[in-house]
Coordinates of C-alpha atoms in Angstrom, one line a residue:
Chain A
M260 CA 115.2 69.5 80.6
K261 CA 112.6 66.8 80.2
C262 CA 110.9 64.4 82.6
R263 CA 112.7 61.0 82.5
I264 CA 109.4 59.1 82.8
C265 CA 107.1 60.9 80.3
G266 CA 109.3 63.2 78.3
E267 CA 107.2 66.3 79.2
K268 CA 108.8 69.5 80.5
A269 CA 110.5 68.7 83.9
S270 CA 109.5 70.7 87.0
V271 CA 112.3 69.4 89.3
N272 CA 115.9 68.6 88.4
M273 CA 117.8 66.6 91.0
R274 CA 121.5 66.7 90.2
E275 CA 122.1 64.5 93.2
H276 CA 120.2 61.7 91.6
K277 CA 120.8 62.7 87.9
L278 CA 117.1 62.8 87.6
A279 CA 114.6 65.3 86.2
L280 CA 110.8 64.9 86.6
C281 CA 107.6 66.7 85.7
K282 CA 105.2 67.8 88.4
E283 CA 103.0 64.7 88.2
H284 CA 105.8 62.2 88.3
Y285 CA 107.7 64.1 91.0
L286 CA 104.7 64.0 93.2
E287 CA 104.6 60.2 92.7
W288 CA 108.4 59.8 93.1
V289 CA 108.6 61.4 96.6
P290 CA 106.1 59.1 98.3
A291 CA 107.6 56.1 96.5
Q292 CA 111.0 57.1 97.9
T293 CA 109.5 57.4 101.3
E294 CA 107.8 54.0 101.1
R295 CA 111.2 52.5 100.1
S296 CA 112.8 53.9 103.3
I297 CA 109.9 52.7 105.4
K298 CA 110.4 49.2 104.0
K299 CA 114.2 49.2 103.9
Y300 CA 114.6 50.3 107.5
G301 CA 111.5 48.5 108.8
L302 CA 110.0 51.7 110.2
F303 CA 106.3 50.6 110.5
K304 CA 103.5 48.6 108.9
H305 CA 100.0 49.5 107.7
D306 CA 98.3 48.0 110.8
E307 CA 100.3 50.3 113.1
K308 CA 99.1 53.6 114.5
V309 CA 101.5 56.4 113.6
L310 CA 101.7 59.8 115.2
V311 CA 103.4 62.6 113.2
A312 CA 104.9 65.5 115.0
V313 CA 103.7 68.5 113.0
S314 CA 105.4 71.9 113.3
G315 CA 103.6 73.7 110.5
G316 CA 106.7 73.7 108.4
K317 CA 107.2 72.1 105.0
D318 CA 108.9 68.9 106.1
S319 CA 106.3 67.7 108.7
L320 CA 103.3 68.8 106.7
S321 CA 104.7 67.1 103.6
L322 CA 105.5 64.0 105.6
W323 CA 101.9 63.9 107.0
D324 CA 100.6 64.3 103.4
I325 CA 102.9 61.6 102.1
L326 CA 102.0 59.0 104.8
K327 CA 98.3 59.7 104.3
R328 CA 98.6 59.2 100.5
L329 CA 100.5 56.0 101.1
G330 CA 97.5 54.7 103.1
Y331 CA 99.0 54.7 106.6
Q332 CA 96.9 55.4 109.8
V333 CA 98.4 58.7 110.8
D334 CA 97.3 61.4 113.2
G335 CA 99.1 64.6 113.9
L336 CA 100.5 66.2 117.1
Y337 CA 101.1 70.0 117.2
I338 CA 103.0 71.4 120.2
C339 CA 102.4 75.1 120.7
L340 CA 105.7 76.5 122.0
G341 CA 104.4 80.0 122.5
I342 CA 107.2 81.6 120.3
D343 CA 105.3 84.7 119.4
E344 CA 107.5 87.6 120.3
G345 CA 108.3 89.6 117.2
I346 CA 106.7 87.5 114.5
K347 CA 103.8 85.4 115.5
Y348 CA 105.7 82.2 114.8
S349 CA 103.7 79.7 116.9
V350 CA 100.3 81.3 116.2
E351 CA 100.9 81.1 112.5
S352 CA 102.3 77.6 112.4
Q353 CA 99.4 76.3 114.5
R354 CA 97.0 77.9 112.1
L355 CA 98.7 76.2 109.2
A356 CA 98.8 72.8 110.9
E357 CA 95.1 73.0 111.8
K358 CA 94.2 74.2 108.3
F359 CA 96.0 71.2 106.8
A360 CA 94.3 68.8 109.1
F361 CA 90.9 70.2 108.5
E362 CA 91.3 70.3 104.7
H363 CA 92.6 66.7 104.6
D364 CA 90.2 65.4 107.2
L365 CA 93.0 64.3 109.5
K366 CA 93.0 64.2 113.3
L367 CA 95.3 66.8 115.0
Q368 CA 96.0 66.9 118.7
V369 CA 97.3 70.2 120.1
V370 CA 99.4 70.5 123.2
D371 CA 99.9 74.0 124.5
I372 CA 102.9 74.0 126.7
Q373 CA 102.0 77.3 128.4
K374 CA 98.6 76.0 129.3
E375 CA 99.9 72.6 130.5
Y376 CA 103.1 73.7 132.2
G377 CA 102.5 77.4 132.9
E378 CA 105.5 78.5 130.8
S379 CA 106.2 79.1 127.1
I380 CA 109.5 78.2 125.5
P381 CA 110.8 81.8 125.6
Q382 CA 109.9 81.9 129.3
I383 CA 111.7 78.6 130.1
T384 CA 114.8 79.6 128.1
R385 CA 115.0 82.8 130.0
E386 CA 114.6 81.1 133.4
T387 CA 117.1 78.3 132.9
H388 CA 120.8 78.2 132.5
R389 CA 120.5 75.6 129.7
G390 CA 118.0 77.9 127.9
R391 CA 120.1 81.0 128.1
I392 CA 123.0 79.2 126.5
K393 CA 121.2 76.8 124.1
P394 CA 117.5 77.7 123.6
C395 CA 117.2 75.0 121.0
S396 CA 118.3 72.4 123.5
V397 CA 115.5 73.4 125.9
C398 CA 112.9 73.3 123.1
G399 CA 114.1 69.9 122.0
L400 CA 113.9 68.5 125.5
V401 CA 110.4 69.8 126.0
K402 CA 109.2 68.6 122.6
R403 CA 110.7 65.1 123.0
H404 CA 109.1 64.8 126.4
I405 CA 105.6 65.8 125.1
M406 CA 105.9 63.7 122.0
N407 CA 106.8 60.6 124.0
R408 CA 104.0 61.3 126.5
I409 CA 101.3 61.7 124.0
A410 CA 102.4 58.7 121.9
R411 CA 102.5 56.5 125.0
D412 CA 99.2 57.8 126.6
N413 CA 97.3 57.5 123.4
G414 CA 98.5 54.1 122.3
Y415 CA 100.5 55.0 119.2
D416 CA 103.0 52.4 118.0
V417 CA 105.2 54.9 116.2
L418 CA 106.2 58.5 116.5
A419 CA 107.3 60.0 113.1
T420 CA 109.2 63.2 112.6
G421 CA 109.9 65.1 109.4
H422 CA 113.7 65.2 109.7
N423 CA 115.0 65.4 106.1
L424 CA 118.5 64.4 104.8
D425 CA 119.9 67.8 105.4
D426 CA 118.9 67.6 109.1
E427 CA 120.3 64.2 109.5
A428 CA 123.5 64.9 107.7
A429 CA 124.0 68.0 109.9
V430 CA 123.4 66.0 113.1
L431 CA 125.8 63.3 111.9
F432 CA 128.4 65.9 111.0
G433 CA 128.2 67.3 114.5
N434 CA 128.4 63.9 116.1
T435 CA 131.4 63.1 114.0
L436 CA 133.2 66.3 114.8
S437 CA 133.1 65.2 118.5
W438 CA 133.2 61.5 117.7
S439 CA 130.5 60.9 120.2
G440 CA 130.1 57.1 120.4
E441 CA 126.7 57.2 122.2
Y442 CA 125.2 59.5 119.5
L443 CA 126.8 57.8 116.6
L444 CA 125.3 54.5 117.7
R445 CA 121.8 55.9 118.2
Q446 CA 121.3 58.2 115.2
G447 CA 119.4 56.8 112.3
P448 CA 116.0 56.3 110.6
L449 CA 114.7 54.0 113.4
L450 CA 115.1 54.2 117.2
P451 CA 113.4 51.1 118.6
S452 CA 110.9 51.5 121.4
S453 CA 112.2 51.1 124.9
L454 CA 110.7 51.3 128.4
G455 CA 107.2 51.6 127.1
L456 CA 107.9 54.4 124.6
A457 CA 106.8 54.5 121.0
R458 CA 109.4 53.6 118.4
K459 CA 110.8 56.8 116.7
V460 CA 111.2 57.0 113.0
K461 CA 112.3 59.4 110.3
P462 CA 110.6 58.3 107.0
V463 CA 112.0 61.2 104.9
C464 CA 115.6 61.0 106.2
R465 CA 116.9 60.2 102.7
I466 CA 115.1 63.1 101.0
Y467 CA 116.9 66.4 100.6
E468 CA 115.6 69.5 102.1
R469 CA 115.1 71.1 98.7
E470 CA 113.3 68.0 97.5
M471 CA 110.9 68.3 100.5
L472 CA 110.4 72.0 99.6
A473 CA 109.6 71.2 96.0
Y474 CA 107.1 68.6 97.2
A475 CA 105.3 71.1 99.4
L476 CA 105.3 73.7 96.7
L477 CA 104.0 71.4 94.0
R478 CA 101.4 69.8 96.2
G479 CA 100.2 73.3 97.2
I480 CA 100.8 72.7 100.9
E481 CA 100.6 76.0 102.8
Y482 CA 103.4 76.0 105.4
I483 CA 105.2 78.5 107.6
Y484 CA 108.1 80.1 105.6
E485 CA 109.9 81.6 108.5
E486 CA 112.5 79.7 110.4
C487 CA 112.1 79.7 114.2
P488 CA 113.6 83.0 115.4
F489 CA 115.6 81.1 118.0
S490 CA 117.3 78.9 115.4
I491 CA 119.2 81.8 113.8
G492 CA 122.9 81.4 114.2
S493 CA 122.4 77.9 115.6
T494 CA 125.1 75.2 115.2
S495 CA 122.9 73.0 113.1
I496 CA 122.3 75.8 110.5
Y497 CA 126.0 76.4 110.4
Y498 CA 126.7 72.7 109.7
K499 CA 124.1 72.7 107.0
E500 CA 125.9 75.6 105.3
L501 CA 129.2 73.7 105.3
L502 CA 127.5 70.6 104.0
N503 CA 125.8 72.6 101.3
R504 CA 129.2 73.8 100.1
L505 CA 130.3 70.2 99.8
E506 CA 127.1 69.2 98.1
N507 CA 127.3 72.1 95.6
N508 CA 130.8 70.9 94.7
R509 CA 129.8 67.3 94.4
P510 CA 126.1 66.6 94.0
G511 CA 125.1 63.6 96.1
A512 CA 127.9 64.1 98.7
K513 CA 125.4 64.7 101.6
L514 CA 123.4 61.6 100.8
S515 CA 126.5 59.5 100.3
F516 CA 127.9 60.7 103.7
Y517 CA 124.7 59.7 105.5
L518 CA 124.1 56.4 103.7
S519 CA 127.7 55.2 103.9
F520 CA 127.5 55.9 107.6
L521 CA 124.4 53.7 108.0
E522 CA 126.0 51.0 105.9
A523 CA 129.3 51.0 107.7
R524 CA 127.5 50.9 111.1
K525 CA 125.3 48.0 109.9
G526 CA 128.4 46.3 108.6
G527 CA 129.9 46.3 112.1
L528 CA 132.2 49.4 112.0
F529 CA 131.5 50.3 115.6
S530 CA 132.1 48.3 118.7
E531 CA 128.9 47.2 120.4
R532 CA 130.5 48.1 123.8
E533 CA 129.2 51.6 123.5
K534 CA 125.6 50.3 123.5
I535 CA 126.0 48.8 126.9
Q536 CA 127.1 52.1 128.3
A537 CA 123.9 53.7 127.1
E538 CA 121.7 51.7 129.5
L539 CA 118.5 53.6 130.4
H540 CA 116.6 54.1 133.6
S541 CA 113.0 55.1 134.2
C542 CA 112.4 58.7 135.5
S543 CA 111.0 58.5 139.0
R544 CA 108.3 61.2 138.2
C545 CA 107.2 60.8 134.5
A546 CA 108.5 57.2 133.9
Q547 CA 110.2 58.2 130.6
P548 CA 113.7 56.8 130.0
T549 CA 116.6 58.7 131.3
S550 CA 120.4 58.0 131.4
A551 CA 120.7 58.2 135.2
P552 CA 118.5 57.1 138.1
G553 CA 116.2 59.8 139.6
L554 CA 114.5 62.5 137.6
C555 CA 114.9 62.9 133.9
S556 CA 116.3 66.2 132.4
F557 CA 112.8 67.4 131.6
C558 CA 111.4 66.9 135.1
R559 CA 114.6 68.3 136.7
M560 CA 114.2 71.5 134.6
M561 CA 110.5 71.9 135.2
E562 CA 110.8 71.2 138.9
R563 CA 113.1 74.2 139.2
I564 CA 110.7 76.5 137.3
N565 CA 107.4 75.3 138.6
P566 CA 107.4 72.4 141.0
I567 CA 103.6 71.8 141.2
S568 CA 102.4 71.9 137.7
V569 CA 104.6 69.1 136.4
D570 CA 103.2 66.7 139.0
E571 CA 99.7 67.6 138.1
N572 CA 100.2 67.1 134.4
E573 CA 102.0 63.8 134.7
K574 CA 99.4 62.1 136.8
Chain B
M87 CA 149.6 91.1 122.5
K88 CA 152.3 89.9 124.9
C89 CA 154.2 86.6 125.2
R90 CA 152.6 84.6 128.0
I91 CA 156.0 83.4 129.2
C92 CA 158.1 86.5 129.3
G93 CA 155.7 89.4 128.7
E94 CA 157.7 90.7 125.7
K95 CA 155.9 91.5 122.5
A96 CA 154.3 88.4 121.0
S97 CA 155.2 87.2 117.5
V98 CA 152.6 84.5 117.2
N99 CA 149.1 84.5 118.5
M100 CA 147.4 81.0 118.5
R101 CA 143.6 81.5 119.0
E102 CA 143.3 77.7 118.9
H103 CA 145.3 77.4 122.1
K104 CA 144.5 80.8 123.5
L105 CA 148.3 81.4 123.6
A106 CA 150.5 84.2 122.4
L107 CA 154.3 83.8 122.3
C108 CA 157.4 85.8 121.4
K109 CA 159.8 84.5 118.8
E110 CA 162.2 83.0 121.3
H111 CA 159.5 81.1 123.2
Y112 CA 157.6 80.1 120.1
L113 CA 160.7 78.5 118.8
E114 CA 160.9 76.5 122.0
W115 CA 157.2 75.7 122.2
V116 CA 157.0 73.9 118.8
P117 CA 159.8 71.4 119.5
A118 CA 158.3 70.9 123.0
Q119 CA 154.9 70.1 121.5
T120 CA 156.5 67.8 119.0
E121 CA 158.4 66.0 121.8
R122 CA 155.1 65.6 123.7
S123 CA 153.5 63.9 120.7
I124 CA 156.5 61.7 120.3
K125 CA 156.2 60.5 123.9
K126 CA 152.4 60.4 124.0
Y127 CA 152.1 58.2 121.0
G128 CA 155.3 56.3 121.5
L129 CA 156.7 57.2 118.1
F130 CA 160.4 56.6 118.6
K131 CA 163.3 56.8 121.1
H132 CA 166.6 58.5 121.1
D133 CA 168.5 55.3 120.3
E134 CA 166.5 54.6 117.1
K135 CA 167.5 55.7 113.6
V136 CA 164.9 58.0 112.0
L137 CA 164.6 58.8 108.3
V138 CA 162.6 62.0 107.5
A139 CA 161.0 62.3 104.1
V140 CA 161.9 65.8 103.0
S141 CA 160.0 67.5 100.2
G142 CA 161.7 70.9 100.4
G143 CA 158.5 72.4 101.8
K144 CA 158.0 74.1 105.2
D145 CA 156.6 71.1 107.0
S146 CA 159.2 68.5 106.3
L147 CA 162.2 70.9 106.6
S148 CA 160.8 72.2 109.9
L149 CA 160.3 68.7 111.1
W150 CA 163.9 67.8 110.3
D151 CA 165.0 70.9 112.1
I152 CA 162.9 70.1 115.2
L153 CA 164.0 66.5 115.4
K154 CA 167.7 67.5 115.1
R155 CA 167.2 70.2 117.8
L156 CA 165.5 67.6 120.1
G157 CA 168.7 65.4 119.7
Y158 CA 167.3 62.6 117.6
Q159 CA 169.4 60.6 115.1
V160 CA 167.8 61.8 111.9
D161 CA 168.7 61.6 108.2
G162 CA 166.8 63.0 105.3
L163 CA 165.4 61.4 102.1
Y164 CA 164.5 63.6 99.1
I165 CA 162.7 61.9 96.3
C166 CA 163.1 63.8 93.0
L167 CA 159.7 63.5 91.2
G168 CA 160.7 65.4 88.0
I169 CA 157.9 67.9 88.2
D170 CA 159.5 70.6 86.3
E171 CA 157.1 71.5 83.6
G172 CA 156.1 75.2 83.9
I173 CA 157.7 76.1 87.2
K174 CA 160.9 74.2 88.2
Y175 CA 159.2 72.7 91.2
S176 CA 161.4 69.6 91.7
V177 CA 164.6 71.3 90.8
E178 CA 164.0 74.1 93.3
S179 CA 162.7 71.9 96.1
Q180 CA 165.7 69.6 95.7
R181 CA 168.1 72.6 95.9
L182 CA 166.4 73.8 99.1
A183 CA 166.5 70.3 100.7
E184 CA 170.2 70.0 99.9
K185 CA 170.9 73.6 101.1
F186 CA 169.2 72.8 104.4
A187 CA 171.1 69.6 104.8
F188 CA 174.5 71.2 104.0
E189 CA 173.9 74.2 106.3
H190 CA 172.9 71.9 109.2
D191 CA 175.5 69.3 108.6
L192 CA 172.8 66.6 108.0
K193 CA 172.8 63.6 105.8
L194 CA 170.4 63.7 102.9
Q195 CA 169.8 60.8 100.5
V196 CA 168.4 61.6 97.1
V197 CA 166.4 59.3 94.9
D198 CA 165.7 60.4 91.4
I199 CA 162.8 58.4 90.1
Q200 CA 163.5 59.2 86.5
K201 CA 167.0 57.9 86.8
E202 CA 165.9 54.8 88.8
Y203 CA 162.7 53.9 87.0
G204 CA 163.1 55.7 83.7
E205 CA 160.0 57.9 84.1
S206 CA 159.2 61.1 86.0
I207 CA 155.9 61.6 87.8
P208 CA 154.4 63.7 84.9
Q209 CA 155.3 60.9 82.5
I210 CA 153.8 58.1 84.7
T211 CA 150.6 60.1 85.3
R212 CA 150.2 60.6 81.5
E213 CA 150.8 56.9 80.8
T214 CA 148.5 55.3 83.4
H215 CA 144.8 55.4 83.8
R216 CA 145.2 56.0 87.5
G217 CA 147.5 59.0 86.8
R218 CA 145.2 60.6 84.3
I219 CA 142.4 60.6 86.8
K220 CA 144.3 61.1 90.1
P221 CA 147.9 62.3 89.6
C222 CA 148.3 62.7 93.4
S223 CA 147.4 59.0 93.9
V224 CA 150.2 57.9 91.5
C225 CA 152.7 60.2 93.2
G226 CA 151.7 59.0 96.7
L227 CA 152.1 55.4 95.6
V228 CA 155.6 56.0 94.1
K229 CA 156.7 58.0 97.2
R230 CA 155.4 55.4 99.7
H231 CA 157.2 52.6 97.8
I232 CA 160.5 54.4 97.7
M233 CA 160.3 55.6 101.3
N234 CA 159.6 52.1 102.4
R235 CA 162.4 50.7 100.3
I236 CA 165.1 53.2 101.4
A237 CA 164.1 52.9 105.1
R238 CA 164.2 49.1 104.9
D239 CA 167.4 48.8 102.9
N240 CA 169.3 51.3 105.0
G241 CA 168.3 49.9 108.4
Y242 CA 166.1 52.8 109.6
D243 CA 163.7 52.0 112.5
V244 CA 161.4 54.8 111.7
L245 CA 160.1 56.8 108.8
A246 CA 158.9 60.2 109.7
T247 CA 156.7 62.5 107.5
G248 CA 155.8 66.2 108.0
H249 CA 152.1 65.7 107.9
N250 CA 150.6 68.6 110.0
L251 CA 147.2 68.8 111.7
D252 CA 145.6 70.3 108.6
D253 CA 146.8 67.4 106.5
E254 CA 145.6 64.9 109.0
A255 CA 142.2 66.5 109.6
A256 CA 141.6 66.7 105.9
V257 CA 142.4 63.0 105.4
L258 CA 140.2 62.1 108.4
F259 CA 137.4 64.2 107.0
G260 CA 137.7 62.4 103.7
N261 CA 137.7 59.0 105.4
T262 CA 134.7 60.0 107.4
L263 CA 132.7 61.2 104.4
S264 CA 133.0 57.7 103.0
W265 CA 133.1 56.0 106.4
S266 CA 135.9 53.8 105.3
G267 CA 136.5 51.4 108.2
E268 CA 139.9 50.3 106.9
Y269 CA 141.3 53.8 106.6
L270 CA 139.7 55.0 109.9
L271 CA 141.4 52.2 111.7
R272 CA 144.8 52.9 110.2
Q273 CA 145.0 56.7 110.2
G274 CA 147.0 58.2 113.1
P275 CA 150.4 59.4 114.4
L276 CA 151.8 55.9 114.4
L277 CA 151.6 53.0 112.0
P278 CA 153.5 50.1 113.5
S279 CA 156.1 48.3 111.4
S280 CA 154.9 45.2 109.5
L281 CA 156.4 42.7 107.2
G282 CA 159.9 44.1 107.6
L283 CA 158.9 47.7 106.9
A284 CA 159.9 50.6 109.1
R285 CA 157.4 52.1 111.5
K286 CA 155.7 55.2 110.1
V287 CA 155.2 58.3 112.3
K288 CA 153.9 61.8 112.0
P289 CA 155.5 63.8 114.9
V290 CA 153.9 67.1 113.9
C291 CA 150.3 65.8 113.4
R292 CA 149.0 68.0 116.3
I293 CA 150.6 71.2 114.9
Y294 CA 148.5 73.4 112.7
E295 CA 149.7 74.2 109.2
R296 CA 150.0 77.9 110.1
E297 CA 152.0 77.1 113.2
M298 CA 154.4 75.1 111.1
L299 CA 154.6 78.0 108.7
A300 CA 155.4 80.4 111.6
Y301 CA 158.1 78.1 112.8
A302 CA 159.8 77.9 109.4
L303 CA 159.6 81.7 109.0
L304 CA 160.9 82.5 112.5
R305 CA 163.7 79.9 112.2
G306 CA 164.7 81.4 108.9
I307 CA 164.2 78.1 107.1
E308 CA 164.2 78.6 103.3
Y309 CA 161.5 76.4 101.8
I310 CA 159.6 76.1 98.5
Y311 CA 156.6 78.4 98.6
E312 CA 154.8 77.0 95.6
E313 CA 152.4 74.1 96.0
C314 CA 152.9 71.2 93.7
P315 CA 151.2 72.2 90.4
F316 CA 149.4 68.9 90.3
S317 CA 147.8 69.5 93.7
I318 CA 145.7 72.5 92.5
G319 CA 142.0 71.6 92.7
S320 CA 142.8 68.4 94.6
T321 CA 140.2 67.0 97.0
S322 CA 142.5 67.4 100.0
I323 CA 142.9 71.1 99.4
Y324 CA 139.1 71.4 99.1
Y325 CA 138.6 69.6 102.4
K326 CA 141.2 71.9 104.0
E327 CA 139.2 74.9 102.9
L328 CA 136.0 73.5 104.4
L329 CA 137.8 72.7 107.7
N330 CA 139.3 76.2 107.7
R331 CA 135.8 77.7 107.6
L332 CA 134.9 75.6 110.6
E333 CA 138.2 76.6 112.3
N334 CA 137.6 80.3 111.6
N335 CA 134.3 80.1 113.2
R336 CA 135.5 78.1 116.2
P337 CA 139.2 78.2 116.9
G338 CA 140.4 74.7 117.9
A339 CA 137.7 72.8 116.0
K340 CA 140.2 71.1 113.7
L341 CA 142.4 69.9 116.6
S342 CA 139.4 68.8 118.6
F343 CA 138.0 66.8 115.5
Y344 CA 141.3 65.0 115.1
L345 CA 142.1 64.4 118.8
S346 CA 138.6 63.3 119.8
F347 CA 138.8 60.8 116.9
L348 CA 142.1 59.4 118.3
E349 CA 140.6 59.3 121.8
A350 CA 137.4 57.6 120.7
R351 CA 139.3 55.0 118.7
K352 CA 141.6 54.3 121.6
G353 CA 138.5 54.1 123.9
G354 CA 137.1 51.3 121.7
L355 CA 134.6 53.1 119.5
F356 CA 135.4 50.9 116.5
S357 CA 135.0 47.2 116.2
E358 CA 138.2 45.3 115.9
R359 CA 136.7 43.1 113.1
E360 CA 137.8 45.6 110.5
K361 CA 141.5 45.0 111.4
I362 CA 141.2 41.4 110.5
Q363 CA 139.9 42.2 107.1
A364 CA 143.0 44.4 106.4
E365 CA 145.4 41.4 106.5
L366 CA 148.5 42.0 104.4
H367 CA 150.5 39.9 101.9
S368 CA 154.1 40.3 100.7
C369 CA 154.5 41.6 97.1
S370 CA 156.0 38.8 94.9
R371 CA 158.5 41.2 93.3
C372 CA 159.5 43.9 95.8
A373 CA 158.4 42.2 99.0
Q374 CA 156.6 45.2 100.3
P375 CA 153.2 44.6 101.9
T376 CA 150.1 44.6 99.7
S377 CA 146.5 43.9 100.3
A378 CA 146.2 40.9 97.9
P379 CA 148.6 38.2 96.9
G380 CA 150.8 38.8 93.8
L381 CA 152.2 42.1 92.8
C382 CA 151.7 45.3 94.8
S383 CA 150.0 48.3 93.2
F384 CA 153.4 50.0 92.6
C385 CA 154.9 47.0 90.9
R386 CA 151.8 46.4 88.8
M387 CA 151.8 50.0 87.7
M388 CA 155.5 50.1 86.8
E389 CA 155.4 46.7 85.1
R390 CA 152.9 48.2 82.6
I391 CA 155.1 51.2 81.9
N392 CA 158.5 49.7 81.9
P393 CA 158.8 46.0 82.7
I394 CA 162.6 45.7 83.0
S395 CA 163.7 48.7 85.0
V396 CA 161.5 47.7 88.0
D397 CA 163.2 44.4 88.3
E398 CA 166.6 45.9 88.1
N399 CA 166.0 48.4 90.7
E400 CA 164.4 46.1 93.2
K401 CA 167.3 43.6 93.1

């Protein structure tokens, strides 16, 4: 198999795009694809300040690398979740995020949730009903809250996450199984800013997980191999497996599913009524948006665990 | 496992409904569920004439049996497709449809497409581009045309088909993968009559395939076991396998996917705009509805194969 651009030996063959590329041209192709998405969906401009949420995994570190290579102003945010029972998942992923930042001369902000809120993710999940049933839901809630807070308090215009196509297709699949209008209308590469929060973007949402992996490997990015121990057996991993079966049978099916959804929505498939229902309020404690008046889900959860520390952190 | 109603030994255990029933109560439960769907979706009333499309398979014969037991006025239509290369698929399914009609004192109309149009399905598929690529598409086109014609010419109010939940969920899954607005807006238990055509209904659309199978077996209905030889490797069978994996992991997932779609659509999830785009015309030869002015797809296809016989049959 030869590189379509230079005819040298190909390093990566993408059946989904009927495209094979050598290492050099692959490492140009991924940023070019990312830039295309940034332009197509109007994610951000060169004069805006971007904060990348970095987990230490292949997707977020590669995204950070790509955005820097594309010349954007981009800092990192690492949230230490304290998931260190069994394997040292958080310790190791923080080390890798810091190493990447140091080696590339990038600014990384670290928030340690145990230090700030008195509890690690494993502790919160054990102490809450939500956490015992769905640990990933608690973790998502905490991460969203902190990302929003740091972006707002430090004047970032945009918050970028490393969600790849496989992530997005799995979420879309889940939202479709339940036909959740509210989620179907919100999911996408761009969530506009609202109530003082930074805009949220997913610049690599059109890039397959294995394409992101190949990028990290060929760029020599050192990332954490392990999946989060809490994610084992999660619904999203199950949906990914189902979609992989579809993809194996028909290369490109996952991309087509996601892109045709975005196209159909843009073309007016959905009624706009649903949008009105999703009107947001401002949390009475942290001022972040919430679907009902009063405290947001994060503040409600933290109040039950540790009423004082939340107040102190938010002031 | 015991019957929930009478406590006798259960014959059928439905994990999807958390319900086990003995033979006697299962054979009451399936018609009761069908009647619920008929009422809920307003499919038809007792004073309307129903035509059931009967293939000789478990679903359509069971549907015919159920509707008769529920006291509806219901005749059958068997379309002989001439699929008799290798196994005698059409010969055998016609024999079983006729046997069922005879034993239950029901009226069955038989249309033999080779006699009426000069060509069997295997011949048409070989002679057309569409057929060589997608034989099931040609067969569906021919069957729809004939069902519409017979229902219209013989004064039936309603045309009923034996599509079960697995069929409907697979079609919905396919329409969702491509986010086809036109199909998403039309798919459902009821397609209202238009341009003089009978209303189309799917009374067993909420009943799982294996529930229909259990009904046929427990009722002693003799049906054709073989799948149509053309359907092997078809997309719909592939989608069914994927959905079965989902169902095995979470009993009820398939039903929830289909019902939440119907609920969301009823609740206004989709924009009505798409409906306007799907405006229909009347075919200049057969007068059946078609998406563009001129000949419908069926008449276009048959004209290429055999220009004269179509005219003769339609007059």
